[in-house]
Coordinates of C-alpha atoms in Angstrom, one line a residue:
Chain A
X1 CA 0.0 0.0 0.0
X2 CA 1.4 3.4 -1.0
X3 CA 1.8 5.9 1.8
X4 CA -0.4 8.9 1.3
X5 CA 0.8 12.4 2.0
X6 CA -1.1 14.6 4.5
X7 CA -2.7 16.7 1.7
X8 CA -3.7 13.4 -0.1
X9 CA -5.3 12.1 3.1
X10 CA -7.2 15.3 3.7
X11 CA -8.4 15.3 0.1
X12 CA -9.6 11.7 0.5
X13 CA -11.4 12.6 3.7
X14 CA -13.1 15.5 2.1
X15 CA -14.2 13.3 -0.9
X16 CA -15.7 10.8 1.5
X17 CA -17.5 13.5 3.4
X18 CA -19.0 14.9 0.2
X19 CA -20.1 11.5 -0.9
X20 CA -21.8 10.8 2.5
X21 CA -23.6 14.2 2.5
X22 CA -24.5 13.8 -1.2
X23 CA -26.2 10.5 -0.4
X24 CA -28.1 12.2 2.4
X25 CA -29.2 15.1 0.2
X26 CA -30.2 12.9 -2.8
X27 CA -32.1 10.6 -0.5
X28 CA -34.0 13.4 1.1
X29 CA -34.7 15.6 -1.9
X30 CA -34.3 13.4 -5.0
X31 CA -32.0 14.1 -7.9
X32 CA -34.0 17.0 -9.3
X33 CA -34.3 19.0 -6.2
X34 CA -30.9 18.3 -4.8
X35 CA -28.3 21.1 -5.2
X36 CA -24.5 21.0 -4.9
X37 CA -24.9 24.1 -2.6
X38 CA -26.9 21.9 -0.1
X39 CA -24.2 19.3 -0.1
X40 CA -21.4 21.9 0.3
X41 CA -23.3 23.5 3.2
X42 CA -23.7 20.1 4.9
X43 CA -20.0 19.3 4.6
X44 CA -19.0 22.8 5.7
X45 CA -17.1 23.7 2.5
X46 CA -17.8 26.0 -0.4
X47 CA -19.3 24.7 -3.7
X48 CA -16.1 25.1 -5.7
X49 CA -14.4 22.6 -3.3
X50 CA -17.0 20.0 -4.4
X51 CA -16.3 20.6 -8.0
X52 CA -12.7 19.8 -7.3
X53 CA -13.8 16.3 -6.4
X54 CA -16.9 15.8 -8.6
X55 CA -17.4 17.7 -11.8
X56 CA -21.1 18.3 -11.3
X57 CA -24.4 17.0 -9.8
X58 CA -24.6 14.1 -12.2
X59 CA -21.1 13.0 -11.4
X60 CA -21.7 13.2 -7.6
X61 CA -25.0 11.3 -8.0
X62 CA -23.2 8.6 -10.1
X63 CA -20.5 8.2 -7.4
X64 CA -23.2 7.9 -4.7
X65 CA -25.1 5.3 -6.7
X66 CA -21.9 3.4 -7.6
X67 CA -20.9 3.4 -3.9
X68 CA -24.3 2.0 -2.8
X69 CA -24.1 -1.0 -5.2
X70 CA -20.4 -1.6 -4.5
X71 CA -21.4 -1.9 -0.8
X72 CA -24.2 -4.3 -1.6
X73 CA -21.8 -6.3 -3.7
X74 CA -19.2 -6.3 -0.9
X75 CA -21.6 -7.4 1.8
X76 CA -22.8 -10.3 -0.5
X77 CA -19.5 -12.1 -0.2
X78 CA -20.6 -14.3 2.8
X79 CA -23.7 -15.3 0.8
X80 CA -21.5 -16.4 -2.1
X81 CA -19.7 -18.9 0.1
X82 CA -19.8 -22.0 -2.1
X83 CA -20.0 -24.3 0.9
X84 CA -23.5 -23.1 1.8
X85 CA -26.6 -24.8 0.4
X86 CA -28.4 -22.6 -2.3
X87 CA -31.3 -21.7 0.1
X88 CA -28.8 -20.7 2.9
X89 CA -26.9 -18.7 0.3
X90 CA -30.1 -16.9 -0.7
X91 CA -31.0 -16.2 2.9
X92 CA -27.5 -15.0 3.7
X93 CA -27.6 -12.6 0.7
X94 CA -31.0 -11.2 1.7
X95 CA -29.9 -10.8 5.4
X96 CA -26.8 -8.9 4.3
X97 CA -28.8 -6.6 2.0
X98 CA -31.4 -6.1 4.8
X99 CA -28.7 -5.2 7.4
X100 CA -27.0 -2.8 5.0
X101 CA -30.2 -1.0 4.1
X102 CA -31.4 -0.8 7.8
X103 CA -28.0 0.7 8.7
X104 CA -28.1 3.0 5.7
X105 CA -31.7 4.1 5.0
X106 CA -30.5 6.8 2.7
X107 CA -29.3 4.1 0.3
X108 CA -32.7 2.3 0.5
X109 CA -34.5 5.6 -0.4
X110 CA -32.2 6.2 -3.4
X111 CA -32.7 2.7 -4.7
X112 CA -36.4 2.9 -4.1
X113 CA -36.6 6.1 -6.0
X114 CA -34.6 4.6 -8.9
X115 CA -37.4 2.1 -9.4
X116 CA -39.9 4.9 -9.8
X117 CA -37.6 7.1 -11.9
X118 CA -34.6 6.0 -13.9
X119 CA -34.0 9.4 -15.4
X120 CA -30.7 10.0 -13.6
X121 CA -29.4 6.8 -15.3
X122 CA -30.1 7.9 -18.8
X123 CA -29.6 5.1 -21.3
X124 CA -28.3 2.5 -18.9
X125 CA -30.5 1.9 -15.8
X126 CA -28.3 -0.9 -14.6
X127 CA -25.0 0.9 -15.1
X128 CA -24.3 0.5 -11.4
X129 CA -26.9 -1.9 -10.1
X130 CA -25.7 -4.7 -12.4
X131 CA -23.0 -5.4 -9.9
X132 CA -25.5 -6.4 -7.2
X133 CA -28.0 -8.0 -9.5
X134 CA -25.4 -10.4 -10.8
X135 CA -24.7 -11.6 -7.2
X136 CA -28.4 -12.4 -6.7
X137 CA -28.5 -14.0 -10.1
X138 CA -25.6 -16.3 -9.3
X139 CA -27.3 -17.6 -6.2
X140 CA -30.6 -18.1 -7.9
X141 CA -29.0 -19.8 -10.9
X142 CA -27.1 -22.2 -8.7
X143 CA -30.2 -23.1 -6.8
X144 CA -32.2 -23.8 -10.0
X145 CA -29.3 -25.7 -11.7
X146 CA -28.8 -28.0 -8.7
X147 CA -32.5 -28.6 -8.5
X148 CA -32.7 -27.0 -5.0
X149 CA -35.0 -24.3 -6.4
X150 CA -37.9 -24.6 -8.8
X151 CA -37.2 -23.0 -12.2
X152 CA -37.7 -19.4 -11.2
X153 CA -36.8 -16.2 -13.1
X154 CA -34.4 -13.8 -11.4
X155 CA -36.9 -10.9 -11.8
X156 CA -39.4 -12.9 -9.7
X157 CA -36.9 -13.0 -6.9
X158 CA -36.0 -9.3 -7.3
X159 CA -39.7 -8.1 -7.4
X160 CA -41.2 -10.7 -5.1
X161 CA -38.6 -11.0 -2.4
X162 CA -35.8 -8.5 -2.5
X163 CA -38.1 -5.5 -3.0
X164 CA -39.7 -5.9 0.5
X165 CA -36.5 -4.7 2.2
X166 CA -36.7 -1.3 0.5
X167 CA -40.3 -0.8 1.6
X168 CA -39.6 -2.0 5.1
X169 CA -36.8 0.6 5.5
X170 CA -38.6 3.5 3.7
X171 CA -42.1 3.0 5.1
X172 CA -41.4 3.3 8.9
X173 CA -42.7 6.8 9.4
X174 CA -44.9 7.5 6.5
X175 CA -47.9 5.2 6.6
X176 CA -49.8 7.0 9.3
X177 CA -49.1 7.5 13.0
X178 CA -50.9 4.2 14.0
X179 CA -48.6 2.2 11.7
X180 CA -45.3 3.9 12.6
X181 CA -42.3 1.6 13.4
X182 CA -38.6 1.9 13.7
X183 CA -36.9 -0.4 11.1
X184 CA -33.8 -0.6 13.2
X185 CA -35.6 -1.7 16.4
X186 CA -34.1 -5.2 17.1
X187 CA -37.5 -6.9 17.8
X188 CA -39.2 -5.3 14.7
X189 CA -36.2 -6.2 12.6
X190 CA -36.1 -9.8 13.8
X191 CA -39.8 -10.2 12.9
X192 CA -39.2 -8.7 9.4
X193 CA -36.2 -10.9 8.8
X194 CA -38.2 -14.0 9.7
X195 CA -40.9 -12.8 7.2
X196 CA -38.3 -12.3 4.4
X197 CA -37.0 -15.9 5.1
X198 CA -40.6 -17.3 4.9
X199 CA -41.2 -15.4 1.7
X200 CA -37.9 -16.4 0.1
X201 CA -38.4 -20.1 0.9
X202 CA -42.0 -20.0 -0.5
X203 CA -40.8 -18.3 -3.6
X204 CA -38.0 -20.7 -4.6
X205 CA -39.2 -24.0 -3.0
X206 CA -40.0 -26.8 -5.4
X207 CA -43.2 -27.6 -3.4
Chain B
X1 CA -79.4 10.9 -11.4
X2 CA -79.5 14.5 -12.4
X3 CA -79.3 15.1 -16.2
X4 CA -76.3 17.2 -17.1
X5 CA -76.4 20.0 -19.6
X6 CA -74.1 19.8 -22.7
X7 CA -71.6 22.3 -21.2
X8 CA -71.6 20.4 -17.9
X9 CA -70.8 17.2 -19.8
X10 CA -68.0 18.8 -21.8
X11 CA -66.6 20.3 -18.6
X12 CA -66.6 16.9 -17.0
X13 CA -64.9 15.3 -20.0
X14 CA -62.2 17.9 -19.9
X15 CA -61.7 17.4 -16.2
X16 CA -61.2 13.7 -16.7
X17 CA -58.8 14.2 -19.6
X18 CA -56.7 16.6 -17.5
X19 CA -56.7 14.0 -14.7
X20 CA -55.6 11.2 -16.9
X21 CA -52.9 13.3 -18.6
X22 CA -51.8 14.6 -15.2
X23 CA -51.3 11.0 -14.0
X24 CA -49.2 10.2 -17.0
X25 CA -47.0 13.3 -16.6
X26 CA -46.6 12.9 -12.8
X27 CA -45.7 9.2 -13.3
X28 CA -43.1 10.0 -16.0
X29 CA -41.5 13.1 -14.5
X30 CA -42.3 13.1 -10.8
X31 CA -43.9 15.9 -8.9
X32 CA -41.0 18.3 -9.0
X33 CA -40.3 18.2 -12.8
X34 CA -44.0 18.0 -13.9
X35 CA -45.4 21.3 -15.2
X36 CA -49.0 22.2 -15.8
X37 CA -47.9 23.3 -19.3
X38 CA -47.0 19.7 -20.1
X39 CA -50.4 18.5 -19.0
X40 CA -52.2 21.2 -21.0
X41 CA -50.2 20.3 -24.1
X42 CA -51.0 16.6 -23.7
X43 CA -54.7 17.3 -23.5
X44 CA -54.6 19.9 -26.3
X45 CA -55.9 22.8 -24.2
X46 CA -54.2 26.0 -22.8
X47 CA -52.9 26.2 -19.3
X48 CA -55.6 28.6 -18.0
X49 CA -58.2 25.9 -18.9
X50 CA -56.5 23.6 -16.5
X51 CA -56.6 26.2 -13.7
X52 CA -60.4 26.4 -14.3
X53 CA -60.6 22.8 -13.1
X54 CA -57.6 22.5 -10.7
X55 CA -56.2 25.6 -8.9
X56 CA -52.6 24.5 -9.4
X57 CA -50.1 21.7 -9.6
X58 CA -50.5 20.6 -6.0
X59 CA -54.3 20.4 -6.5
X60 CA -54.0 18.4 -9.7
X61 CA -51.5 16.1 -8.0
X62 CA -53.8 15.6 -5.1
X63 CA -56.7 14.8 -7.4
X64 CA -54.6 12.2 -9.2
X65 CA -53.5 10.6 -6.0
X66 CA -57.0 10.6 -4.6
X67 CA -58.3 9.0 -7.8
X68 CA -55.6 6.2 -7.6
X69 CA -56.5 5.2 -4.1
X70 CA -60.3 5.5 -4.7
X71 CA -59.8 3.0 -7.6
X72 CA -57.8 0.7 -5.4
X73 CA -60.6 0.9 -2.8
X74 CA -63.3 0.4 -5.4
X75 CA -61.6 -2.8 -6.8
X76 CA -61.1 -4.1 -3.3
X77 CA -64.9 -4.6 -2.8
X78 CA -65.0 -8.2 -4.2
X79 CA -62.2 -9.1 -1.8
X80 CA -64.2 -7.8 1.1
X81 CA -67.0 -10.3 0.4
X82 CA -67.6 -11.6 3.9
X83 CA -68.5 -15.1 2.6
X84 CA -64.9 -15.8 1.5
X85 CA -62.4 -17.3 3.9
X86 CA -59.7 -14.9 5.2
X87 CA -56.9 -16.3 2.9
X88 CA -59.2 -16.1 -0.1
X89 CA -60.1 -12.5 0.8
X90 CA -56.4 -11.6 1.0
X91 CA -55.6 -13.3 -2.4
X92 CA -58.7 -11.6 -4.0
X93 CA -57.5 -8.3 -2.7
X94 CA -54.0 -8.8 -3.9
X95 CA -55.3 -10.0 -7.3
X96 CA -57.5 -6.9 -7.7
X97 CA -54.6 -4.6 -6.8
X98 CA -52.2 -6.4 -9.2
X99 CA -54.7 -6.2 -12.1
X100 CA -55.4 -2.6 -11.5
X101 CA -51.7 -1.7 -11.4
X102 CA -50.9 -3.8 -14.5
X103 CA -53.7 -2.0 -16.4
X104 CA -52.6 1.4 -15.0
X105 CA -48.7 1.4 -14.7
X106 CA -48.8 5.2 -14.2
X107 CA -50.5 4.6 -10.9
X108 CA -47.9 2.0 -9.9
X109 CA -45.1 4.5 -10.6
X110 CA -46.8 7.3 -8.6
X111 CA -47.3 5.1 -5.6
X112 CA -43.8 3.7 -5.9
X113 CA -42.4 7.2 -5.9
X114 CA -44.5 8.1 -2.9
X115 CA -42.6 5.5 -0.9
X116 CA -39.3 7.1 -1.7
X117 CA -40.6 10.7 -1.4
X118 CA -43.6 11.8 0.6
X119 CA -42.9 15.5 0.1
X120 CA -46.0 16.1 -2.1
X121 CA -48.1 14.9 0.9
X122 CA -46.7 17.4 3.4
X123 CA -47.9 16.7 6.9
X124 CA -50.1 13.7 6.2
X125 CA -48.6 11.0 4.0
X126 CA -51.7 8.8 4.2
X127 CA -54.2 11.6 3.4
X128 CA -55.3 9.5 0.4
X129 CA -53.7 6.1 0.8
X130 CA -55.5 5.5 4.1
X131 CA -58.6 4.5 2.1
X132 CA -56.8 1.5 0.6
X133 CA -54.7 0.6 3.6
X134 CA -57.9 0.2 5.7
X135 CA -59.2 -2.4 3.2
X136 CA -56.0 -4.5 3.6
X137 CA -56.1 -4.0 7.3
X138 CA -59.7 -5.2 7.5
X139 CA -58.8 -8.5 5.7
X140 CA -55.6 -9.0 7.8
X141 CA -57.5 -8.2 11.1
X142 CA -60.2 -10.7 10.3
X143 CA -57.7 -13.4 9.5
X144 CA -55.8 -12.9 12.7
X145 CA -59.0 -12.6 14.8
X146 CA -60.4 -15.8 13.5
X147 CA -57.1 -17.6 13.9
X148 CA -56.8 -18.3 10.2
X149 CA -53.6 -16.1 10.1
X150 CA -50.8 -16.0 12.6
X151 CA -50.6 -12.7 14.6
X152 CA -49.1 -10.6 11.8
X153 CA -48.7 -6.8 11.7
X154 CA -50.4 -5.0 8.9
X155 CA -47.0 -3.4 7.9
X156 CA -45.5 -6.8 7.4
X157 CA -48.2 -7.5 4.8
X158 CA -47.8 -4.1 3.2
X159 CA -44.0 -4.3 3.0
X160 CA -43.5 -8.0 2.5
X161 CA -46.4 -8.9 0.2
X162 CA -48.2 -5.9 -1.4
X163 CA -45.0 -4.0 -2.3
X164 CA -44.0 -6.7 -4.8
X165 CA -46.8 -5.7 -7.2
X166 CA -45.4 -2.1 -7.6
X167 CA -41.9 -3.4 -8.3
X168 CA -43.3 -6.0 -10.8
X169 CA -45.1 -3.3 -12.8
X170 CA -42.3 -0.6 -12.6
X171 CA -39.3 -2.8 -13.2
X172 CA -40.2 -4.4 -16.6
X173 CA -37.9 -2.3 -18.8
X174 CA -35.3 -0.9 -16.4
X175 CA -33.2 -3.8 -15.0
X176 CA -31.1 -4.4 -18.1
X177 CA -31.9 -5.7 -21.6
X178 CA -31.4 -9.4 -20.6
X179 CA -34.0 -9.0 -17.8
X180 CA -36.7 -7.1 -19.8
X181 CA -40.3 -8.4 -19.5
X182 CA -43.8 -7.1 -20.2
X183 CA -45.8 -7.0 -17.0
X184 CA -49.0 -7.3 -19.0
X185 CA -48.0 -10.4 -20.9
X186 CA -50.5 -13.1 -19.8
X187 CA -48.0 -15.8 -19.2
X188 CA -45.6 -13.5 -17.2
X189 CA -48.5 -12.1 -15.3
X190 CA -49.8 -15.6 -14.4
X191 CA -46.4 -16.6 -13.1
X192 CA -46.1 -13.4 -11.0
X193 CA -49.7 -13.9 -9.6
X194 CA -48.8 -17.4 -8.6
X195 CA -45.7 -16.0 -6.8
X196 CA -47.8 -13.4 -5.0
X197 CA -50.1 -16.1 -3.8
X198 CA -47.2 -18.3 -2.6
X199 CA -45.7 -15.3 -0.8
X200 CA -49.0 -14.2 0.8
X201 CA -49.8 -17.7 2.1
X202 CA -46.3 -18.1 3.5
X203 CA -46.5 -14.6 5.2
X204 CA -49.8 -15.2 7.0
X205 CA -49.9 -19.0 7.5
X206 CA -49.8 -20.2 11.1
X207 CA -47.2 -22.8 9.9

């Protein structure tokens, strides 16, 4: 590993702070309403300092989205352990994604919005998400190939199973005061995790 | 029923055309980017003619959202048939919502976006959705009360089961060319409906 100079380290820290604040602002306001000025203010720097790291709003948004999917991909590693049975791989992958989204609700909101509106992705909606979709695909493919799963399409698993996690994380405070919950509350989270496991098993089981 | 005069009928037709075009524009562009000018152009009228029916963008959006949830509520009636067993009620309700969303993908996109971003709803995110949530709640409550379902929270059913339909309708053309599907294709829809039934049963069954 190359040793970084102090200015390089400071530059890297600033870049990370901009990225984190960018994720927060894009999650809260959406791509259209988010402004680089809001991000700069949140970080405590001036707008030109952002442009030193990210050429513009689109570039910052792209970096935020790339970082979310890279994180999903990174936390999928345990699930891809070839020693696990296909169903255990699938549950491990869903657990990892659930834990990531609960810990990082800004990411859940950005992915959720991307399903409603792909405009920030222009011609290639899976430019960044492909990385995480391929992980899920590998697990489903192996299950189907080995006969552990019924022949099920990847999109059935994406829409029918993985989607729930985004709703769970985003919906906590916006479905009316009588239905409010904290997605990070251990008991609530354990209940939802058990539900995801039930649903995943029902979706892929040969029955 | 009161007979309408010709001008009244024309006014009502214009109002409905504005509402339908508004739903299309809000679905495609989202609340922030949508402009009354776009809606007027789509209907083939001038902007002031819209303002005659809807005072502004917020009012038109509210009418669109109210109409979506009123439609969900209307198509839930069959499901609320008290002669059906709780599980059949739940499946009938989910079928009705799926069929509505497949036939009206603009509505699916608007509800999907509402989960990511409640800002157009200001202080009361369930101002309109309450109407449909209460239908689902009634079915789940009856199932739990009669012991047909395990004790399950309404939000588990919303997030774990009903959410899938929105993803199914919205994701058809945006998860990469190799994963493209037509949500309205009869075979694809039948497969997804079977999945929703599997998932719903797994979610509520006492096991």
